[in-house]
mmCIF file of C-alpha atoms in Angstrom:
data_model
loop_
_atom_site.group_PDB
_atom_site.id
_atom_site.type_symbol
_atom_site.label_atom_id
_atom_site.label_comp_id
_atom_site.label_asym_id
_atom_site.label_seq_id
_atom_site.Cartn_x
_atom_site.Cartn_y
_atom_site.Cartn_z
ATOM 1 C CA UNK N 1 -30.194 38.647 14.017
ATOM 2 C CA UNK N 2 -26.484 38.821 14.447
ATOM 3 C CA UNK N 3 -26.500 36.416 17.197
ATOM 4 C CA UNK N 4 -27.741 33.643 14.970
ATOM 5 C CA UNK N 5 -24.815 34.199 12.719
ATOM 6 C CA UNK N 6 -22.338 33.668 15.488
ATOM 7 C CA UNK N 7 -24.022 30.444 16.371
ATOM 8 C CA UNK N 8 -24.010 29.202 12.801
ATOM 9 C CA UNK N 9 -20.212 29.989 12.383
ATOM 10 C CA UNK N 10 -19.458 28.067 15.778
ATOM 11 C CA UNK N 11 -21.446 25.096 14.740
ATOM 12 C CA UNK N 12 -19.872 24.860 11.326
ATOM 13 C CA UNK N 13 -16.589 24.353 12.780
ATOM 14 C CA UNK N 14 -17.721 21.178 14.318
ATOM 15 C CA UNK N 15 -20.663 19.855 12.189
ATOM 16 C CA UNK N 16 -20.792 19.625 8.415
ATOM 17 C CA UNK N 17 -24.546 20.685 8.367
ATOM 18 C CA UNK N 18 -26.374 23.217 10.475
ATOM 19 C CA UNK N 19 -30.104 23.711 9.857
ATOM 20 C CA UNK N 20 -31.952 26.984 10.532
ATOM 21 C CA UNK N 21 -35.681 25.929 11.164
ATOM 22 C CA UNK N 22 -38.002 27.292 8.694
ATOM 23 C CA UNK N 23 -35.198 28.829 6.654
ATOM 24 C CA UNK N 24 -32.820 26.210 5.250
ATOM 25 C CA UNK N 25 -29.592 24.344 5.940
ATOM 26 C CA UNK N 26 -25.945 25.403 5.523
ATOM 27 C CA UNK N 27 -23.733 22.445 4.210
ATOM 28 C CA UNK N 28 -19.972 22.145 4.150
ATOM 29 C CA UNK N 29 -19.077 20.511 0.870
ATOM 30 C CA UNK N 30 -15.438 19.178 0.246
ATOM 31 C CA UNK N 31 -13.575 20.376 -2.834
ATOM 32 C CA UNK N 32 -10.638 18.528 -3.893
ATOM 33 C CA UNK N 33 -7.169 20.012 -4.756
ATOM 34 C CA UNK N 34 -7.129 21.533 -8.242
ATOM 35 C CA UNK N 35 -4.371 22.536 -10.666
ATOM 36 C CA UNK N 36 -4.936 25.259 -13.135
ATOM 37 C CA UNK N 37 -2.710 24.416 -16.230
ATOM 38 C CA UNK N 38 -3.135 27.985 -17.832
ATOM 39 C CA UNK N 39 -2.145 29.786 -14.699
ATOM 40 C CA UNK N 40 0.104 27.039 -13.408
ATOM 41 C CA UNK N 41 -1.646 27.437 -9.933
ATOM 42 C CA UNK N 42 -2.072 24.809 -7.344
ATOM 43 C CA UNK N 43 -5.121 25.170 -5.093
ATOM 44 C CA UNK N 44 -5.220 23.014 -1.860
ATOM 45 C CA UNK N 45 -8.152 21.021 -0.715
ATOM 46 C CA UNK N 46 -10.806 23.127 0.992
ATOM 47 C CA UNK N 47 -14.582 23.267 2.184
ATOM 48 C CA UNK N 48 -17.034 25.530 0.553
ATOM 49 C CA UNK N 49 -20.511 26.395 1.937
ATOM 50 C CA UNK N 50 -23.692 25.513 0.076
ATOM 51 C CA UNK N 51 -27.285 26.352 1.107
ATOM 52 C CA UNK N 52 -30.098 23.678 0.930
ATOM 53 C CA UNK N 53 -33.524 25.381 1.158
ATOM 54 C CA UNK N 54 -35.307 22.041 1.324
ATOM 55 C CA UNK N 55 -33.801 21.457 4.917
ATOM 56 C CA UNK N 56 -36.568 23.064 7.049
ATOM 57 C CA UNK N 57 -36.727 20.722 10.188
ATOM 58 C CA UNK N 58 -35.352 21.511 13.488
ATOM 59 C CA UNK N 59 -32.123 19.341 14.290
ATOM 60 C CA UNK N 60 -31.645 20.764 17.724
ATOM 61 C CA UNK N 61 -28.086 22.077 17.085
ATOM 62 C CA UNK N 62 -29.054 25.822 17.228
ATOM 63 C CA UNK N 63 -31.451 25.352 20.059
ATOM 64 C CA UNK N 64 -28.743 23.522 22.193
ATOM 65 C CA UNK N 65 -26.196 26.302 21.238
ATOM 66 C CA UNK N 66 -28.626 28.920 22.491
ATOM 67 C CA UNK N 67 -29.204 27.096 25.698
ATOM 68 C CA UNK N 68 -25.503 26.816 26.417
ATOM 69 C CA UNK N 69 -24.612 30.395 25.695
ATOM 70 C CA UNK N 70 -27.526 32.136 27.308
ATOM 71 C CA UNK N 71 -28.118 29.687 30.070
ATOM 72 C CA UNK N 72 -31.935 29.271 29.288
ATOM 73 C CA UNK N 73 -34.170 26.344 28.900
ATOM 74 C CA UNK N 74 -35.161 24.655 25.724
ATOM 75 C CA UNK N 75 -38.513 26.523 25.354
ATOM 76 C CA UNK N 76 -36.832 29.899 25.869
ATOM 77 C CA UNK N 77 -34.113 29.007 23.372
ATOM 78 C CA UNK N 78 -36.544 27.854 20.772
ATOM 79 C CA UNK N 79 -38.518 31.206 21.118
ATOM 80 C CA UNK N 80 -35.218 33.251 20.660
ATOM 81 C CA UNK N 81 -34.222 31.167 17.608
ATOM 82 C CA UNK N 82 -37.788 31.770 16.033
ATOM 83 C CA UNK N 83 -37.419 35.544 16.558
ATOM 84 C CA UNK N 84 -33.882 35.618 14.792
ATOM 85 C CA UNK N 85 -35.298 33.605 11.888
ATOM 86 C CA UNK N 86 -38.281 35.833 11.492
ATOM 87 C CA UNK N 87 -35.940 38.958 11.500
ATOM 88 C CA UNK N 88 -33.879 37.323 8.682
ATOM 89 C CA UNK N 89 -36.819 36.859 6.649
ATOM 90 C CA UNK N 90 -38.148 40.357 7.041
ATOM 91 C CA UNK N 91 -34.688 41.922 6.182
ATOM 92 C CA UNK N 92 -34.557 39.657 3.006
ATOM 93 C CA UNK N 93 -38.055 40.527 1.846
ATOM 94 C CA UNK N 94 -37.514 44.209 2.437
ATOM 95 C CA UNK N 95 -34.018 44.797 1.146
ATOM 96 C CA UNK N 96 -33.908 42.040 -1.386
ATOM 97 C CA UNK N 97 -30.615 40.967 0.171
ATOM 98 C CA UNK N 98 -29.246 39.614 3.363
ATOM 99 C CA UNK N 99 -25.542 39.541 4.549
ATOM 100 C CA UNK N 100 -24.235 36.850 6.897
ATOM 101 C CA UNK N 101 -20.656 37.841 7.287
ATOM 102 C CA UNK N 102 -17.996 35.137 6.318
ATOM 103 C CA UNK N 103 -20.898 32.642 5.598
ATOM 104 C CA UNK N 104 -21.972 34.644 2.464
ATOM 105 C CA UNK N 105 -25.105 36.557 1.485
ATOM 106 C CA UNK N 106 -28.550 35.953 0.163
ATOM 107 C CA UNK N 107 -30.531 37.790 -2.402
ATOM 108 C CA UNK N 108 -33.973 37.507 -4.100
ATOM 109 C CA UNK N 109 -34.183 36.524 -7.748
ATOM 110 C CA UNK N 110 -36.675 37.882 -10.354
ATOM 111 C CA UNK N 111 -39.275 35.323 -9.538
ATOM 112 C CA UNK N 112 -38.683 35.614 -5.774
ATOM 113 C CA UNK N 113 -36.523 32.620 -5.206
ATOM 114 C CA UNK N 114 -33.702 32.760 -2.593
ATOM 115 C CA UNK N 115 -30.209 32.787 -4.156
ATOM 116 C CA UNK N 116 -27.094 32.126 -1.913
ATOM 117 C CA UNK N 117 -23.737 33.710 -2.519
ATOM 118 C CA UNK N 118 -21.066 31.701 -0.555
ATOM 119 C CA UNK N 119 -18.257 33.720 1.090
ATOM 120 C CA UNK N 120 -14.635 33.227 0.131
ATOM 121 C CA UNK N 121 -13.247 32.500 3.650
ATOM 122 C CA UNK N 122 -11.373 29.352 4.338
ATOM 123 C CA UNK N 123 -12.053 29.544 7.990
ATOM 124 C CA UNK N 124 -14.149 26.247 7.782
ATOM 125 C CA UNK N 125 -11.366 24.274 6.054
ATOM 126 C CA UNK N 126 -10.026 22.859 9.260
ATOM 127 C CA UNK N 127 -8.303 19.885 7.528
ATOM 128 C CA UNK N 128 -6.255 22.122 5.261
ATOM 129 C CA UNK N 129 -5.789 25.039 7.678
ATOM 130 C CA UNK N 130 -2.608 26.965 6.615
ATOM 131 C CA UNK N 131 -2.392 25.774 3.068
ATOM 132 C CA UNK N 132 -2.499 28.465 0.419
ATOM 133 C CA UNK N 133 -2.516 28.548 -3.372
ATOM 134 C CA UNK N 134 0.936 28.850 -4.907
ATOM 135 C CA UNK N 135 2.061 29.438 -8.534
ATOM 136 C CA UNK N 136 4.684 27.074 -10.025
ATOM 137 C CA UNK N 137 5.844 28.685 -13.299
ATOM 138 C CA UNK N 138 6.903 26.352 -16.264
ATOM 139 C CA UNK N 139 10.443 26.308 -17.112
ATOM 140 C CA UNK N 140 11.493 27.516 -20.528
ATOM 141 C CA UNK N 141 13.707 25.129 -22.680
ATOM 142 C CA UNK N 142 17.189 26.326 -23.198
ATOM 143 C CA UNK N 143 18.383 24.861 -26.494
ATOM 144 C CA UNK N 144 21.673 26.617 -26.577
ATOM 145 C CA UNK N 145 22.851 25.047 -23.304
ATOM 146 C CA UNK N 146 21.706 21.784 -24.375
ATOM 147 C CA UNK N 147 23.877 21.839 -27.595
ATOM 148 C CA UNK N 148 26.956 22.959 -25.483
ATOM 149 C CA UNK N 149 26.455 20.191 -23.085
ATOM 150 C CA UNK N 150 26.153 17.751 -25.939
ATOM 151 C CA UNK N 151 29.357 19.003 -27.711
ATOM 152 C CA UNK N 152 31.261 18.680 -24.313
ATOM 153 C CA UNK N 153 30.159 15.082 -23.793
ATOM 154 C CA UNK N 154 31.203 14.153 -27.303
ATOM 155 C CA UNK N 155 34.756 15.534 -26.791
ATOM 156 C CA UNK N 156 35.154 13.700 -23.374
ATOM 157 C CA UNK N 157 34.088 10.516 -24.995
ATOM 158 C CA UNK N 158 36.811 10.946 -27.794
ATOM 159 C CA UNK N 159 39.437 11.507 -25.119
ATOM 160 C CA UNK N 160 38.653 8.578 -23.073
ATOM 161 C CA UNK N 161 39.815 5.094 -24.257
ATOM 162 C CA UNK N 162 37.460 2.138 -23.356
ATOM 163 C CA UNK N 163 38.908 -1.282 -23.161
ATOM 164 C CA UNK N 164 36.449 -4.195 -23.528
ATOM 165 C CA UNK N 165 36.558 -6.639 -20.612
ATOM 166 C CA UNK N 166 34.410 -9.916 -20.345
ATOM 167 C CA UNK N 167 32.192 -9.625 -17.289
ATOM 168 C CA UNK N 168 32.336 -13.407 -16.849
ATOM 169 C CA UNK N 169 36.153 -13.352 -16.658
ATOM 170 C CA UNK N 170 35.864 -10.514 -13.989
ATOM 171 C CA UNK N 171 33.720 -12.625 -11.890
ATOM 172 C CA UNK N 172 36.027 -15.625 -12.136
ATOM 173 C CA UNK N 173 39.067 -13.601 -11.159
ATOM 174 C CA UNK N 174 37.281 -12.006 -8.245
ATOM 175 C CA UNK N 175 36.154 -15.473 -6.978
ATOM 176 C CA UNK N 176 39.614 -16.866 -7.365
ATOM 177 C CA UNK N 177 41.126 -13.998 -5.404
ATOM 178 C CA UNK N 178 38.609 -14.314 -2.687
ATOM 179 C CA UNK N 179 39.424 -18.192 -2.530
ATOM 180 C CA UNK N 180 43.138 -17.630 -2.101
ATOM 181 C CA UNK N 181 42.698 -14.961 0.502
ATOM 182 C CA UNK N 182 40.451 -17.193 2.526
ATOM 183 C CA UNK N 183 42.809 -20.220 2.133
ATOM 184 C CA UNK N 184 45.798 -18.115 3.342
ATOM 185 C CA UNK N 185 43.789 -16.915 6.431
ATOM 186 C CA UNK N 186 42.418 -20.449 7.429
ATOM 187 C CA UNK N 187 45.537 -22.602 6.697
ATOM 188 C CA UNK N 188 47.760 -23.621 9.648
ATOM 189 C CA UNK N 189 50.957 -21.635 10.141
ATOM 190 C CA UNK N 190 54.260 -23.385 9.428
ATOM 191 C CA UNK N 191 55.833 -22.799 12.821
ATOM 192 C CA UNK N 192 53.078 -24.723 14.523
ATOM 193 C CA UNK N 193 53.894 -28.004 12.570
ATOM 194 C CA UNK N 194 55.692 -30.708 14.620
ATOM 195 C CA UNK N 195 58.360 -32.210 12.281
ATOM 196 C CA UNK N 196 59.258 -35.028 14.732
ATOM 197 C CA UNK N 197 55.643 -36.075 14.830
ATOM 198 C CA UNK N 198 55.388 -36.455 10.954
ATOM 199 C CA UNK N 199 59.012 -38.194 10.804
ATOM 200 C CA UNK N 200 57.853 -40.707 13.395
ATOM 201 C CA UNK N 201 54.532 -41.458 11.630
ATOM 202 C CA UNK N 202 56.470 -42.395 8.363
ATOM 203 C CA UNK N 203 59.197 -44.668 9.750
ATOM 204 C CA UNK N 204 57.904 -48.246 10.661
ATOM 205 C CA UNK N 205 58.826 -49.449 14.094
ATOM 206 C CA UNK N 206 60.190 -52.784 12.517
ATOM 207 C CA UNK N 207 62.844 -51.013 10.518
ATOM 208 C CA UNK N 208 64.082 -49.122 13.553
ATOM 209 C CA UNK N 209 64.295 -52.395 15.719
ATOM 210 C CA UNK N 210 66.301 -54.207 12.907
ATOM 211 C CA UNK N 211 68.713 -51.565 12.098
ATOM 212 C CA UNK N 212 69.397 -50.191 15.455
ATOM 213 C CA UNK N 213 72.203 -51.877 17.668
ATOM 214 C CA UNK N 214 71.597 -53.631 20.892
ATOM 215 C CA UNK N 215 70.511 -51.204 23.511
ATOM 216 C CA UNK N 216 70.023 -51.834 27.101
ATOM 217 C CA UNK N 217 66.443 -52.425 28.450
ATOM 218 C CA UNK N 218 66.368 -49.098 30.196
ATOM 219 C CA UNK N 219 67.065 -47.234 27.076
ATOM 220 C CA UNK N 220 64.428 -49.104 25.050
ATOM 221 C CA UNK N 221 61.846 -48.124 27.502
ATOM 222 C CA UNK N 222 62.829 -44.422 27.244
ATOM 223 C CA UNK N 223 62.669 -44.582 23.474
ATOM 224 C CA UNK N 224 59.265 -46.029 23.525
ATOM 225 C CA UNK N 225 57.988 -43.316 25.915
ATOM 226 C CA UNK N 226 59.289 -40.496 23.672
ATOM 227 C CA UNK N 227 57.692 -41.890 20.597
ATOM 228 C CA UNK N 228 54.261 -42.266 22.191
ATOM 229 C CA UNK N 229 53.489 -38.614 23.115
ATOM 230 C CA UNK N 230 54.509 -37.576 19.630
ATOM 231 C CA UNK N 231 52.071 -39.842 18.019
ATOM 232 C CA UNK N 232 49.391 -38.630 20.392
ATOM 233 C CA UNK N 233 50.346 -35.129 19.444
ATOM 234 C CA UNK N 234 49.585 -35.919 15.807
ATOM 235 C CA UNK N 235 46.236 -37.308 16.631
ATOM 236 C CA UNK N 236 45.232 -34.237 18.566
ATOM 237 C CA UNK N 237 46.397 -31.837 15.821
ATOM 238 C CA UNK N 238 44.142 -33.865 13.344
ATOM 239 C CA UNK N 239 41.297 -33.606 15.593
ATOM 240 C CA UNK N 240 41.559 -29.885 15.873
ATOM 241 C CA UNK N 241 41.520 -29.560 12.041
ATOM 242 C CA UNK N 242 37.893 -30.765 11.924
ATOM 243 C CA UNK N 243 35.401 -27.996 11.753
ATOM 244 C CA UNK N 244 31.865 -28.305 13.230
ATOM 245 C CA UNK N 245 29.233 -27.895 10.570
ATOM 246 C CA UNK N 246 27.243 -24.679 10.843
ATOM 247 C CA UNK N 247 23.552 -24.653 11.658
ATOM 248 C CA UNK N 248 21.057 -22.454 9.855
ATOM 249 C CA UNK N 249 18.754 -20.617 12.101
ATOM 250 C CA UNK N 250 15.152 -20.326 10.748
ATOM 251 C CA UNK N 251 13.484 -17.051 11.509
ATOM 252 C CA UNK N 252 9.831 -17.064 12.267
ATOM 253 C CA UNK N 253 7.688 -14.670 10.550
ATOM 254 C CA UNK N 254 5.674 -12.384 12.704
ATOM 255 C CA UNK N 255 2.222 -11.609 11.310
ATOM 256 C CA UNK N 256 0.732 -8.379 12.506
ATOM 257 C CA UNK N 257 -2.444 -8.634 14.548
ATOM 258 C CA UNK N 258 -5.548 -7.248 12.621
ATOM 259 C CA UNK N 259 -6.660 -3.817 13.915
ATOM 260 C CA UNK N 260 -9.883 -3.788 16.030
ATOM 261 C CA UNK N 261 -12.380 -1.250 14.810
ATOM 262 C CA UNK N 262 -13.539 0.891 17.649
ATOM 263 C CA UNK N 263 -17.446 1.057 17.913
ATOM 264 C CA UNK N 264 -19.389 4.159 17.183
ATOM 265 C CA UNK N 265 -20.538 5.576 20.660
ATOM 266 C CA UNK N 266 -22.689 8.469 19.358
ATOM 267 C CA UNK N 267 -26.312 8.202 20.803
ATOM 268 C CA UNK N 268 -29.448 10.023 19.850
ATOM 269 C CA UNK N 269 -31.859 11.061 22.691
ATOM 270 C CA UNK N 270 -35.396 12.185 22.247
ATOM 271 C CA UNK N 271 -35.524 14.908 24.885
ATOM 272 C CA UNK N 272 -38.995 15.867 26.261
ATOM 273 C CA UNK N 273 -37.941 17.874 29.384
ATOM 274 C CA UNK N 274 -34.892 19.490 30.997
ATOM 275 C CA UNK N 275 -34.309 20.445 34.887
ATOM 276 C CA UNK N 276 -31.458 21.927 36.768
ATOM 277 C CA UNK N 277 -31.709 19.481 39.758
ATOM 278 C CA UNK N 278 -31.835 15.734 39.888
ATOM 279 C CA UNK N 279 -34.898 15.696 42.387
ATOM 280 C CA UNK N 280 -36.990 17.712 39.945
ATOM 281 C CA UNK N 281 -35.912 15.382 37.159
ATOM 282 C CA UNK N 282 -36.921 12.191 39.132
ATOM 283 C CA UNK N 283 -40.287 13.715 40.215
ATOM 284 C CA UNK N 284 -40.954 14.356 36.466
ATOM 285 C CA UNK N 285 -39.890 10.800 35.380
ATOM 286 C CA UNK N 286 -42.242 9.475 38.047
ATOM 287 C CA UNK N 287 -45.179 11.246 36.470
ATOM 288 C CA UNK N 288 -44.366 10.049 32.881
ATOM 289 C CA UNK N 289 -46.899 7.541 31.508
ATOM 290 C CA UNK N 290 -44.896 4.326 30.786
ATOM 291 C CA UNK N 291 -47.308 3.327 28.068
ATOM 292 C CA UNK N 292 -46.433 6.370 26.053
ATOM 293 C CA UNK N 293 -42.678 6.370 26.893
ATOM 294 C CA UNK N 294 -41.585 2.964 27.799
ATOM 295 C CA UNK N 295 -37.747 3.780 28.010
ATOM 296 C CA UNK N 296 -37.939 7.073 29.710
ATOM 297 C CA UNK N 297 -34.850 7.993 31.583
ATOM 298 C CA UNK N 298 -32.440 10.967 32.126
ATOM 299 C CA UNK N 299 -29.054 11.927 30.834
ATOM 300 C CA UNK N 300 -26.703 14.524 32.531
ATOM 301 C CA UNK N 301 -24.784 17.021 30.352
ATOM 302 C CA UNK N 302 -23.217 20.442 31.456
ATOM 303 C CA UNK N 303 -24.896 20.257 34.984
ATOM 304 C CA UNK N 304 -28.436 19.860 33.464
ATOM 305 C CA UNK N 305 -30.704 16.779 33.721
ATOM 306 C CA UNK N 306 -32.320 16.084 30.398
ATOM 307 C CA UNK N 307 -35.383 13.726 30.329
ATOM 308 C CA UNK N 308 -35.550 11.541 27.321
ATOM 309 C CA UNK N 309 -38.405 9.371 26.078
ATOM 310 C CA UNK N 310 -36.081 6.863 24.248
ATOM 311 C CA UNK N 311 -32.625 6.689 22.727
ATOM 312 C CA UNK N 312 -31.203 5.209 19.608
ATOM 313 C CA UNK N 313 -27.865 4.585 17.929
ATOM 314 C CA UNK N 314 -29.185 5.437 14.507
ATOM 315 C CA UNK N 315 -30.285 8.997 13.570
ATOM 316 C CA UNK N 316 -33.028 8.093 11.161
ATOM 317 C CA UNK N 317 -34.769 5.975 13.706
ATOM 318 C CA UNK N 318 -34.468 8.743 16.131
ATOM 319 C CA UNK N 319 -35.961 11.262 13.846
ATOM 320 C CA UNK N 320 -38.823 8.909 12.943
ATOM 321 C CA UNK N 321 -39.602 8.233 16.518
ATOM 322 C CA UNK N 322 -39.425 11.923 17.410
ATOM 323 C CA UNK N 323 -41.898 12.794 14.730
ATOM 324 C CA UNK N 324 -44.395 10.179 16.019
ATOM 325 C CA UNK N 325 -44.014 11.389 19.577
ATOM 326 C CA UNK N 326 -44.520 15.030 18.609
ATOM 327 C CA UNK N 327 -48.215 14.010 17.401
ATOM 328 C CA UNK N 328 -48.907 13.740 21.163
ATOM 329 C CA UNK N 329 -49.717 17.138 22.488
ATOM 330 C CA UNK N 330 -47.822 16.699 25.806
ATOM 331 C CA UNK N 331 -44.636 16.096 23.790
ATOM 332 C CA UNK N 332 -44.941 18.424 20.845
ATOM 333 C CA UNK N 333 -41.743 20.295 21.824
ATOM 334 C CA UNK N 334 -39.667 17.038 21.905
ATOM 335 C CA UNK N 335 -36.022 17.640 20.434
ATOM 336 C CA UNK N 336 -33.137 15.598 19.309
ATOM 337 C CA UNK N 337 -30.039 15.546 21.715
ATOM 338 C CA UNK N 338 -26.797 13.911 20.382
ATOM 339 C CA UNK N 339 -24.364 12.588 22.938
ATOM 340 C CA UNK N 340 -20.798 11.159 22.392
#
């Protein structure tokens, strides 16, 4: 009987429901985090075990666990499971109680009904492993300290002199200071100004010719050559003062691609036989009537070749087909195999 307890504990770490054929099912039920106002206690999220006596069918989990641990075929594993279930019922009827370790215990009521008492272990709360309950006491109000703080703040307010200032005036002053600083940084330095160029631009050429005495031809040519580069210099300086307009760069918004949901790869096989070698499996498949099992095939898992009559991606359809197939005497031991 103790070996079935070990199998149930191992399976509950992976599955939320484990059914003992002909006895009932153990179901893990999630319990949300709770805060106890009276005790000021925070309890983390956990999973508790409940027992459903109406779950009597064979889901194949315990049989497969027996096969893997004891290296036996499905028929032998089924017989071992039936023996353990019978022992559990005998102990419960004789002693009126049955202990299953960390899972909990059973007892018989006054009217013979089975009562389950769940264990207090958090071993099956894998999602909240390591989280424990903790107490956070409520802080008591300290009126004396609050009054002292209020008095100190009042004294500080009396010692401080507040001068009312218009916010709009502060903004205008700050903007003016920023404009002056920007003007001083951007304006042309005085040492770079060509005084001769500005003087030449303001004095007309006709006035210079009329007032000036007669000059030899060679001297006139020289004076014109000296004035020309100065004028060109002014033009170049005026061109440099122009600033190219800045262009605004538009940023393109990148929209994230929608996440692609991964398909569920879980398949449910209705197994009718299991063999250790591929030759034996092929011979068995060759002898199966195709009218009874149209989609017969094999699946390999843990070095064993399992022959299945059909497979489905929906558990309800698989269980319905298995119930129909078991009506046939040849396939009365058909069982459900779940692959991922």
